[in-house]
Amino acid sequence: MTQNCPKCGMVNSDTQKFCSRCGYLLFSSNSASSEQTLTLRNNLSDFPGHGGLLAGKYEVIREVGRGGMGVVYEALDIKLKRTVALKFLPRELLGDELARERFIHEAQAASALDHPNICTIYEIGESEDGQIYIAMAYCQGLSLKNLIRRGPLSPAETLSLALQIAEGLAGAHDHGIIHRDVKPANILVSEEGQAKLVDFGLAKLIGEARLTRPGTIMGTVAYMSPEQLRGGNVDARSDVWSLGVVIYEMLTGRLPFESDSEQAVAYSIVHRTPEPLKRLTTKIPPELAEIVEKALAKEPESRFPSAREMANALRAQCEGTTVHMPVKKSFSRRALITSSLAVLAVALILFISPAWRNKVQELAGLKKPTGDKHIALLPLKAISGNANSQIMADGLTALLSQQLGLLISWEKGSWISPLVHIQNYEVREAADARRLLGANLVLSGTIKSSGDITTVSIDIIDSETLRRFNTVSKTDSLANVATWQEDLALDTVRFLGGKVLPEDRSALASGGTTLPAAFNAYMRGLGFLSRDELDDARQAAESFKEAIQLDPSFSWAFACLGRTLWRIFALDGEVDTVRRAETYCREALRLGGSDNLAHLVLSRIYHGLGRHEEAVVEAKAVNPGSAWGFDALINLAQVYDEIKKPEQAEAAYLEAIKLRPGYWAGLSYLGFFYFFHGQLEKARDLFQEVARLVPDNINGLNNLGAVYYKLGDSLRAEEIFERSNAVKRNPDACSNLGHLYFYRGRYADAAAMSEAALAYEKNDPLLWGNLADACYFVPGYEKKSQEAYDRAIELAEKVLFADKGNAGLRSSLAVYLAKRGNSEKAQAEMAEALKSKSDDPTIVLKSVTVYELTGDRPRALEALEKYLMLKGPREEVLRDPFLAAIRQDPGYIKIMGRGDK
């Protein structure tokens, strides 16, 4: 019997619980009804790309919605490792040229926009069978339409969402784009309360040729402005009208113009006045009602002239300030009197009920965050889309991150997330930064060039309420970038509420350059260095060399070149790069200005080369209060740990945590230390705190699950690993689940999970080793197991060439060699690993396996006894199939019996 995977279509045995291709949970006839299985399979058969990858990179998961102009699927981009939404034209419209043109137009219109309240468009493409699709950001949540179906929203909730929608429209209008179809169904609301505009299929560029003939009506009638219904000219004020309708509906649960037919609704919109909000509910603040009335003025000139001005009015209402709003002339005298009294009523509310005002401000996110600043800087986006422009944008992002780290390093409790965390955790929005990295402030911006003039605009966003509370902007000649980038950093700190000291500007300039060409080369180098590939690192090195040639006194360029060459060595093992990296760092120190970075890079170089004493000296030379102090202390702790000085290592970790209290990564580092030294309760407590600080951080969850596994609670561990996968399918959770299944004898499921993990991390030797172990016990998979061991050995040796002190990986390499029959080399690698980590229970247990598989039973028993003395978990010894033979040995029984006492 077989079963098809409902996600990728792969044929699997009916005894498997997980797909052998993608690791998806299977519903066999033993675990689910035939009706459930049939439904899943029938839905899958209609998916684009069924049975394979769409456009070579998308795995379609499920349909999430459909409308007249599109069908939307949730999908996994296997290359960028992110969940996306794919929108396709319905099959019945594939032959409709006008529909295709509008569909392409939607992608072109929305892709020009970069705003936190507009759904991001990644690309437009065509599937193998000729279907056009739009790939966009996937938003977890509900449409506003579904939210309203549950009942009217509170005034505070309405204000919060209305302000976001208005700001999103303002962002579109700033780019000359009119949405023309604003309605609740086209507004998504995430679980965190962030609103996003979607579906720009009817959008119009100001001054562009129309997709429809003059006089043609496009849109949803109930939300159309009078001029749209007349077939007249449409501008930003039509979107203002539609938003007014949406706000009215949010507050009341009903439309302002309702009837049994579209014709009657259209007549009401053009000729009739909606029922005043105050008659429908007394809970609505009068000023908010006034905003809605102004938005619903019949004549465009009587409305807000732009979404920006409407957003300002909504923001003023949230902040509790009074903004005068002239009432449209078409309203009755009674309405005019009511509105006049409303100003007095609002004043009384503001005077008598400050708590209510504060609550509205809190919900709307307009109060500036107080206390410690935990900052996440998202990569700046180049609006031009030019590849070189994006490199410069990435370089400016890296530079700004470095400078902000320097400027806030003196404020205890404040920190900025490393850019590598932004990249690795795929943080693209403010809500992600809070859930994944614990940031309470998010910086998101763009860089736009026109000729020699460059404009950088950075929004400062409160990650809890997802509201923008300020924008930092700088426009100047690119030739002056070396100077104005310092202004940008200083202004950003001021807008963040930080203190800017007189000496800060000189600190930023120290070690720099005044030559524009040298600085531009340096920024380009930083841009390439922010990327992962070897070719990017080499281009970064060339850019830094160019900067040095142009200005031989440019200390930061020397330090960054040393850092880049060390990266190149780690990626491909070019031995000569290590000597040159050290030379350039020494020159940076001689020049001065970049001392802390240069010392840190040298410490990492010496650490990687096993020159531990020099690594300690360089790490201690870094000023703990500098932007690099935290990283230096972590490196110092790791060096101490390798040279068997656990007390000093623990002290260095604790000092790093004191520098950044509440920083989840510092707690994780110390948790790792306790974990590998067998102090599992301490490790558990730290990882529980990490899970509290960053509840959706998959590494935090995976680490917590690993501790519970080591503590013998495999069921709790499995639950946590599955939760990690539920947040985002990831290689570590898949690998850990595979590990659990392996020790339960579920080898086919273990192999499936290992392959699922490898889909994300094809160059991880440990994942290949896990796959090899699982396949070893699956009938017919012997060759696959051998090939996986060989690949694990090859990758491990490559990593160890640049990271000779990695005892954990070296011990795993020894195990793989033993399983492939290379006994002499296996024992040699294990001896080397035990030199620095003889008290690590995980490594000692691996030595049991190596000695057993290489025929040295006495040493295997000796290592087993030591493993139990180190409080290593007995479960793995009892269940490891590779140790089945030693479990029959009388010496084993005697040792395990002593361990029970």
mmCIF file with all atom_site columns, C-alpha atoms in Angstrom, residues 411-560:
data_model
loop_
_atom_site.group_PDB
_atom_site.id
_atom_site.type_symbol
_atom_site.label_atom_id
_atom_site.label_alt_id
_atom_site.label_comp_id
_atom_site.label_asym_id
_atom_site.label_entity_id
_atom_site.label_seq_id
_atom_site.pdbx_PDB_ins_code
_atom_site.Cartn_x
_atom_site.Cartn_y
_atom_site.Cartn_z
_atom_site.occupancy
_atom_site.B_iso_or_equiv
_atom_site.pdbx_formal_charge
_atom_site.auth_seq_id
_atom_site.auth_comp_id
_atom_site.auth_asym_id
_atom_site.auth_atom_id
_atom_site.pdbx_PDB_model_num
ATOM 1   C CA . GLU A 1 411 ? 23.496 53.124 27.153  1.00 0.00 ? 411 GLU A CA 1
ATOM 2   C CA . LYS A 1 412 ? 23.306 50.101 29.419  1.00 0.00 ? 412 LYS A CA 1
ATOM 3   C CA . GLY A 1 413 ? 20.540 47.730 28.395  1.00 0.00 ? 413 GLY A CA 1
ATOM 4   C CA . SER A 1 414 ? 20.353 48.988 24.795  1.00 0.00 ? 414 SER A CA 1
ATOM 5   C CA . TRP A 1 415 ? 21.553 47.017 21.788  1.00 0.00 ? 415 TRP A CA 1
ATOM 6   C CA . ILE A 1 416 ? 21.103 46.561 18.064  1.00 0.00 ? 416 ILE A CA 1
ATOM 7   C CA . SER A 1 417 ? 20.548 43.130 16.513  1.00 0.00 ? 417 SER A CA 1
ATOM 8   C CA . PRO A 1 418 ? 23.411 41.975 14.276  1.00 0.00 ? 418 PRO A CA 1
ATOM 9   C CA . LEU A 1 419 ? 22.531 42.089 10.584  1.00 0.00 ? 419 LEU A CA 1
ATOM 10  C CA . VAL A 1 420 ? 23.359 38.394 10.338  1.00 0.00 ? 420 VAL A CA 1
ATOM 11  C CA . HIS A 1 421 ? 20.393 37.706 12.660  1.00 0.00 ? 421 HIS A CA 1
ATOM 12  C CA . ILE A 1 422 ? 18.129 39.811 10.438  1.00 0.00 ? 422 ILE A CA 1
ATOM 13  C CA . GLN A 1 423 ? 19.222 37.689 7.470   1.00 0.00 ? 423 GLN A CA 1
ATOM 14  C CA . ASN A 1 424 ? 19.278 34.263 9.110   1.00 0.00 ? 424 ASN A CA 1
ATOM 15  C CA . TYR A 1 425 ? 15.874 34.658 10.728  1.00 0.00 ? 425 TYR A CA 1
ATOM 16  C CA . GLU A 1 426 ? 14.402 36.245 7.574   1.00 0.00 ? 426 GLU A CA 1
ATOM 17  C CA . VAL A 1 427 ? 13.177 39.309 9.446   1.00 0.00 ? 427 VAL A CA 1
ATOM 18  C CA . ARG A 1 428 ? 11.309 41.476 6.952   1.00 0.00 ? 428 ARG A CA 1
ATOM 19  C CA . GLU A 1 429 ? 8.737  43.258 9.097   1.00 0.00 ? 429 GLU A CA 1
ATOM 20  C CA . ALA A 1 430 ? 8.514  44.906 12.502  1.00 0.00 ? 430 ALA A CA 1
ATOM 21  C CA . ALA A 1 431 ? 6.345  42.120 13.911  1.00 0.00 ? 431 ALA A CA 1
ATOM 22  C CA . ASP A 1 432 ? 8.977  39.553 12.904  1.00 0.00 ? 432 ASP A CA 1
ATOM 23  C CA . ALA A 1 433 ? 11.680 41.538 14.676  1.00 0.00 ? 433 ALA A CA 1
ATOM 24  C CA . ARG A 1 434 ? 9.750  41.453 17.941  1.00 0.00 ? 434 ARG A CA 1
ATOM 25  C CA . ARG A 1 435 ? 8.790  37.762 17.832  1.00 0.00 ? 435 ARG A CA 1
ATOM 26  C CA . LEU A 1 436 ? 12.089 36.479 16.522  1.00 0.00 ? 436 LEU A CA 1
ATOM 27  C CA . LEU A 1 437 ? 14.703 38.873 17.900  1.00 0.00 ? 437 LEU A CA 1
ATOM 28  C CA . GLY A 1 438 ? 13.058 40.644 20.844  1.00 0.00 ? 438 GLY A CA 1
ATOM 29  C CA . ALA A 1 439 ? 13.384 44.092 19.244  1.00 0.00 ? 439 ALA A CA 1
ATOM 30  C CA . ASN A 1 440 ? 11.093 46.844 20.486  1.00 0.00 ? 440 ASN A CA 1
ATOM 31  C CA . LEU A 1 441 ? 12.220 49.359 17.852  1.00 0.00 ? 441 LEU A CA 1
ATOM 32  C CA . VAL A 1 442 ? 12.521 48.647 14.146  1.00 0.00 ? 442 VAL A CA 1
ATOM 33  C CA . LEU A 1 443 ? 14.190 50.799 11.503  1.00 0.00 ? 443 LEU A CA 1
ATOM 34  C CA . SER A 1 444 ? 12.943 50.263 7.950   1.00 0.00 ? 444 SER A CA 1
ATOM 35  C CA . GLY A 1 445 ? 13.777 52.477 5.015   1.00 0.00 ? 445 GLY A CA 1
ATOM 36  C CA . THR A 1 446 ? 14.683 53.158 1.421   1.00 0.00 ? 446 THR A CA 1
ATOM 37  C CA . ILE A 1 447 ? 17.430 54.810 -0.580  1.00 0.00 ? 447 ILE A CA 1
ATOM 38  C CA . LYS A 1 448 ? 16.602 56.551 -3.835  1.00 0.00 ? 448 LYS A CA 1
ATOM 39  C CA . SER A 1 449 ? 19.022 58.162 -6.267  1.00 0.00 ? 449 SER A CA 1
ATOM 40  C CA . SER A 1 450 ? 18.255 60.633 -9.024  1.00 0.00 ? 450 SER A CA 1
ATOM 41  C CA . GLY A 1 451 ? 21.380 61.708 -10.826 1.00 0.00 ? 451 GLY A CA 1
ATOM 42  C CA . ASP A 1 452 ? 23.882 62.762 -8.196  1.00 0.00 ? 452 ASP A CA 1
ATOM 43  C CA . ILE A 1 453 ? 21.209 63.367 -5.538  1.00 0.00 ? 453 ILE A CA 1
ATOM 44  C CA . THR A 1 454 ? 20.458 60.597 -3.054  1.00 0.00 ? 454 THR A CA 1
ATOM 45  C CA . THR A 1 455 ? 17.567 60.485 -0.584  1.00 0.00 ? 455 THR A CA 1
ATOM 46  C CA . VAL A 1 456 ? 17.563 58.124 2.381   1.00 0.00 ? 456 VAL A CA 1
ATOM 47  C CA . SER A 1 457 ? 14.335 57.770 4.355   1.00 0.00 ? 457 SER A CA 1
ATOM 48  C CA . ILE A 1 458 ? 14.109 55.605 7.489   1.00 0.00 ? 458 ILE A CA 1
ATOM 49  C CA . ASP A 1 459 ? 10.905 54.887 9.401   1.00 0.00 ? 459 ASP A CA 1
ATOM 50  C CA . ILE A 1 460 ? 11.186 54.277 13.155  1.00 0.00 ? 460 ILE A CA 1
ATOM 51  C CA . ILE A 1 461 ? 8.534  51.745 14.119  1.00 0.00 ? 461 ILE A CA 1
ATOM 52  C CA . ASP A 1 462 ? 7.264  50.560 17.486  1.00 0.00 ? 462 ASP A CA 1
ATOM 53  C CA . SER A 1 463 ? 7.345  46.780 17.041  1.00 0.00 ? 463 SER A CA 1
ATOM 54  C CA . GLU A 1 464 ? 4.630  46.138 19.626  1.00 0.00 ? 464 GLU A CA 1
ATOM 55  C CA . THR A 1 465 ? 1.947  48.343 18.081  1.00 0.00 ? 465 THR A CA 1
ATOM 56  C CA . LEU A 1 466 ? 3.480  48.396 14.572  1.00 0.00 ? 466 LEU A CA 1
ATOM 57  C CA . ARG A 1 467 ? 3.061  52.159 14.339  1.00 0.00 ? 467 ARG A CA 1
ATOM 58  C CA . ARG A 1 468 ? 5.540  54.511 12.756  1.00 0.00 ? 468 ARG A CA 1
ATOM 59  C CA . PHE A 1 469 ? 6.236  57.302 15.213  1.00 0.00 ? 469 PHE A CA 1
ATOM 60  C CA . ASN A 1 470 ? 8.910  59.142 13.256  1.00 0.00 ? 470 ASN A CA 1
ATOM 61  C CA . THR A 1 471 ? 10.856 59.294 10.009  1.00 0.00 ? 471 THR A CA 1
ATOM 62  C CA . VAL A 1 472 ? 14.510 60.229 9.547   1.00 0.00 ? 472 VAL A CA 1
ATOM 63  C CA . SER A 1 473 ? 15.261 61.629 6.112   1.00 0.00 ? 473 SER A CA 1
ATOM 64  C CA . LYS A 1 474 ? 18.401 62.895 4.435   1.00 0.00 ? 474 LYS A CA 1
ATOM 65  C CA . THR A 1 475 ? 18.845 64.277 0.916   1.00 0.00 ? 475 THR A CA 1
ATOM 66  C CA . ASP A 1 476 ? 22.252 65.245 -0.401  1.00 0.00 ? 476 ASP A CA 1
ATOM 67  C CA . SER A 1 477 ? 24.794 64.679 -3.139  1.00 0.00 ? 477 SER A CA 1
ATOM 68  C CA . LEU A 1 478 ? 26.296 61.211 -3.276  1.00 0.00 ? 478 LEU A CA 1
ATOM 69  C CA . ALA A 1 479 ? 29.689 62.934 -3.400  1.00 0.00 ? 479 ALA A CA 1
ATOM 70  C CA . ASN A 1 480 ? 29.097 64.093 0.195   1.00 0.00 ? 480 ASN A CA 1
ATOM 71  C CA . VAL A 1 481 ? 28.057 60.684 1.525   1.00 0.00 ? 481 VAL A CA 1
ATOM 72  C CA . ALA A 1 482 ? 31.116 60.416 3.776   1.00 0.00 ? 482 ALA A CA 1
ATOM 73  C CA . THR A 1 483 ? 29.798 63.402 5.728   1.00 0.00 ? 483 THR A CA 1
ATOM 74  C CA . TRP A 1 484 ? 26.029 63.127 5.618   1.00 0.00 ? 484 TRP A CA 1
ATOM 75  C CA . GLN A 1 485 ? 25.934 59.455 6.595   1.00 0.00 ? 485 GLN A CA 1
ATOM 76  C CA . GLU A 1 486 ? 27.230 60.612 9.995   1.00 0.00 ? 486 GLU A CA 1
ATOM 77  C CA . ASP A 1 487 ? 24.337 63.090 10.201  1.00 0.00 ? 487 ASP A CA 1
ATOM 78  C CA . LEU A 1 488 ? 21.957 60.252 9.367   1.00 0.00 ? 488 LEU A CA 1
ATOM 79  C CA . ALA A 1 489 ? 23.270 58.111 12.223  1.00 0.00 ? 489 ALA A CA 1
ATOM 80  C CA . LEU A 1 490 ? 23.212 60.981 14.723  1.00 0.00 ? 490 LEU A CA 1
ATOM 81  C CA . ASP A 1 491 ? 19.694 62.071 13.695  1.00 0.00 ? 491 ASP A CA 1
ATOM 82  C CA . THR A 1 492 ? 18.463 58.470 14.000  1.00 0.00 ? 492 THR A CA 1
ATOM 83  C CA . VAL A 1 493 ? 19.758 58.249 17.562  1.00 0.00 ? 493 VAL A CA 1
ATOM 84  C CA . ARG A 1 494 ? 18.067 61.571 18.417  1.00 0.00 ? 494 ARG A CA 1
ATOM 85  C CA . PHE A 1 495 ? 14.734 60.391 16.984  1.00 0.00 ? 495 PHE A CA 1
ATOM 86  C CA . LEU A 1 496 ? 15.120 57.149 18.953  1.00 0.00 ? 496 LEU A CA 1
ATOM 87  C CA . GLY A 1 497 ? 15.268 59.252 22.103  1.00 0.00 ? 497 GLY A CA 1
ATOM 88  C CA . GLY A 1 498 ? 18.946 58.557 22.716  1.00 0.00 ? 498 GLY A CA 1
ATOM 89  C CA . LYS A 1 499 ? 21.560 60.995 23.916  1.00 0.00 ? 499 LYS A CA 1
ATOM 90  C CA . VAL A 1 500 ? 23.966 62.457 21.381  1.00 0.00 ? 500 VAL A CA 1
ATOM 91  C CA . LEU A 1 501 ? 27.197 63.682 22.980  1.00 0.00 ? 501 LEU A CA 1
ATOM 92  C CA . PRO A 1 502 ? 29.485 66.370 21.506  1.00 0.00 ? 502 PRO A CA 1
ATOM 93  C CA . GLU A 1 503 ? 32.270 63.838 20.998  1.00 0.00 ? 503 GLU A CA 1
ATOM 94  C CA . ASP A 1 504 ? 30.049 61.357 19.082  1.00 0.00 ? 504 ASP A CA 1
ATOM 95  C CA . ARG A 1 505 ? 30.688 62.927 15.668  1.00 0.00 ? 505 ARG A CA 1
ATOM 96  C CA . SER A 1 506 ? 34.443 62.715 16.093  1.00 0.00 ? 506 SER A CA 1
ATOM 97  C CA . ALA A 1 507 ? 34.071 59.097 17.247  1.00 0.00 ? 507 ALA A CA 1
ATOM 98  C CA . LEU A 1 508 ? 32.211 58.272 14.019  1.00 0.00 ? 508 LEU A CA 1
ATOM 99  C CA . ALA A 1 509 ? 34.819 60.035 11.890  1.00 0.00 ? 509 ALA A CA 1
ATOM 100 C CA . SER A 1 510 ? 37.798 58.424 13.617  1.00 0.00 ? 510 SER A CA 1
ATOM 101 C CA . GLY A 1 511 ? 39.656 56.051 11.312  1.00 0.00 ? 511 GLY A CA 1
ATOM 102 C CA . GLY A 1 512 ? 37.562 57.132 8.330   1.00 0.00 ? 512 GLY A CA 1
ATOM 103 C CA . THR A 1 513 ? 38.218 59.003 5.109   1.00 0.00 ? 513 THR A CA 1
ATOM 104 C CA . THR A 1 514 ? 37.288 62.351 3.583   1.00 0.00 ? 514 THR A CA 1
ATOM 105 C CA . LEU A 1 515 ? 37.690 61.099 0.005   1.00 0.00 ? 515 LEU A CA 1
ATOM 106 C CA . PRO A 1 516 ? 34.270 60.356 -1.592  1.00 0.00 ? 516 PRO A CA 1
ATOM 107 C CA . ALA A 1 517 ? 35.647 57.736 -4.001  1.00 0.00 ? 517 ALA A CA 1
ATOM 108 C CA . ALA A 1 518 ? 37.379 55.849 -1.179  1.00 0.00 ? 518 ALA A CA 1
ATOM 109 C CA . PHE A 1 519 ? 34.269 55.984 0.971   1.00 0.00 ? 519 PHE A CA 1
ATOM 110 C CA . ASN A 1 520 ? 32.046 54.747 -1.868  1.00 0.00 ? 520 ASN A CA 1
ATOM 111 C CA . ALA A 1 521 ? 34.389 51.801 -2.440  1.00 0.00 ? 521 ALA A CA 1
ATOM 112 C CA . TYR A 1 522 ? 34.264 51.077 1.306   1.00 0.00 ? 522 TYR A CA 1
ATOM 113 C CA . MET A 1 523 ? 30.441 51.154 1.304   1.00 0.00 ? 523 MET A CA 1
ATOM 114 C CA . ARG A 1 524 ? 30.380 48.849 -1.696  1.00 0.00 ? 524 ARG A CA 1
ATOM 115 C CA . GLY A 1 525 ? 32.666 46.467 0.180   1.00 0.00 ? 525 GLY A CA 1
ATOM 116 C CA . LEU A 1 526 ? 30.350 46.465 3.193   1.00 0.00 ? 526 LEU A CA 1
ATOM 117 C CA . GLY A 1 527 ? 27.455 45.700 0.870   1.00 0.00 ? 527 GLY A CA 1
ATOM 118 C CA . PHE A 1 528 ? 29.161 42.654 -0.609  1.00 0.00 ? 528 PHE A CA 1
ATOM 119 C CA . LEU A 1 529 ? 30.384 41.544 2.831   1.00 0.00 ? 529 LEU A CA 1
ATOM 120 C CA . SER A 1 530 ? 26.781 41.464 4.103   1.00 0.00 ? 530 SER A CA 1
ATOM 121 C CA . ARG A 1 531 ? 26.072 38.567 1.718   1.00 0.00 ? 531 ARG A CA 1
ATOM 122 C CA . ASP A 1 532 ? 26.856 34.887 2.162   1.00 0.00 ? 532 ASP A CA 1
ATOM 123 C CA . GLU A 1 533 ? 28.536 33.662 -1.005  1.00 0.00 ? 533 GLU A CA 1
ATOM 124 C CA . LEU A 1 534 ? 32.267 33.280 -1.616  1.00 0.00 ? 534 LEU A CA 1
ATOM 125 C CA . ASP A 1 535 ? 32.140 35.429 -4.767  1.00 0.00 ? 535 ASP A CA 1
ATOM 126 C CA . ASP A 1 536 ? 30.549 38.242 -2.748  1.00 0.00 ? 536 ASP A CA 1
ATOM 127 C CA . ALA A 1 537 ? 33.337 38.019 -0.168  1.00 0.00 ? 537 ALA A CA 1
ATOM 128 C CA . ARG A 1 538 ? 35.941 38.256 -2.936  1.00 0.00 ? 538 ARG A CA 1
ATOM 129 C CA . GLN A 1 539 ? 34.225 41.308 -4.431  1.00 0.00 ? 539 GLN A CA 1
ATOM 130 C CA . ALA A 1 540 ? 34.135 42.837 -0.954  1.00 0.00 ? 540 ALA A CA 1
ATOM 131 C CA . ALA A 1 541 ? 37.891 42.311 -0.662  1.00 0.00 ? 541 ALA A CA 1
ATOM 132 C CA . GLU A 1 542 ? 38.494 44.016 -4.009  1.00 0.00 ? 542 GLU A CA 1
ATOM 133 C CA . SER A 1 543 ? 36.336 46.983 -2.945  1.00 0.00 ? 543 SER A CA 1
ATOM 134 C CA . PHE A 1 544 ? 38.211 47.406 0.348   1.00 0.00 ? 544 PHE A CA 1
ATOM 135 C CA . LYS A 1 545 ? 41.534 47.187 -1.527  1.00 0.00 ? 545 LYS A CA 1
ATOM 136 C CA . GLU A 1 546 ? 40.324 49.955 -3.841  1.00 0.00 ? 546 GLU A CA 1
ATOM 137 C CA . ALA A 1 547 ? 39.421 52.103 -0.823  1.00 0.00 ? 547 ALA A CA 1
ATOM 138 C CA . ILE A 1 548 ? 42.891 51.557 0.659   1.00 0.00 ? 548 ILE A CA 1
ATOM 139 C CA . GLN A 1 549 ? 44.617 52.418 -2.609  1.00 0.00 ? 549 GLN A CA 1
ATOM 140 C CA . LEU A 1 550 ? 42.661 55.661 -2.786  1.00 0.00 ? 550 LEU A CA 1
ATOM 141 C CA . ASP A 1 551 ? 43.319 56.506 0.884   1.00 0.00 ? 551 ASP A CA 1
ATOM 142 C CA . PRO A 1 552 ? 46.193 54.566 2.546   1.00 0.00 ? 552 PRO A CA 1
ATOM 143 C CA . SER A 1 553 ? 45.222 56.060 5.933   1.00 0.00 ? 553 SER A CA 1
ATOM 144 C CA . PHE A 1 554 ? 41.655 54.605 5.856   1.00 0.00 ? 554 PHE A CA 1
ATOM 145 C CA . SER A 1 555 ? 41.854 52.458 9.017   1.00 0.00 ? 555 SER A CA 1
ATOM 146 C CA . TRP A 1 556 ? 38.310 51.033 8.799   1.00 0.00 ? 556 TRP A CA 1
ATOM 147 C CA . ALA A 1 557 ? 38.970 49.752 5.273   1.00 0.00 ? 557 ALA A CA 1
ATOM 148 C CA . PHE A 1 558 ? 42.072 47.891 6.524   1.00 0.00 ? 558 PHE A CA 1
ATOM 149 C CA . ALA A 1 559 ? 40.140 46.308 9.419   1.00 0.00 ? 559 ALA A CA 1
ATOM 150 C CA . CYS A 1 560 ? 37.251 45.268 7.171   1.00 0.00 ? 560 CYS A CA 1
#
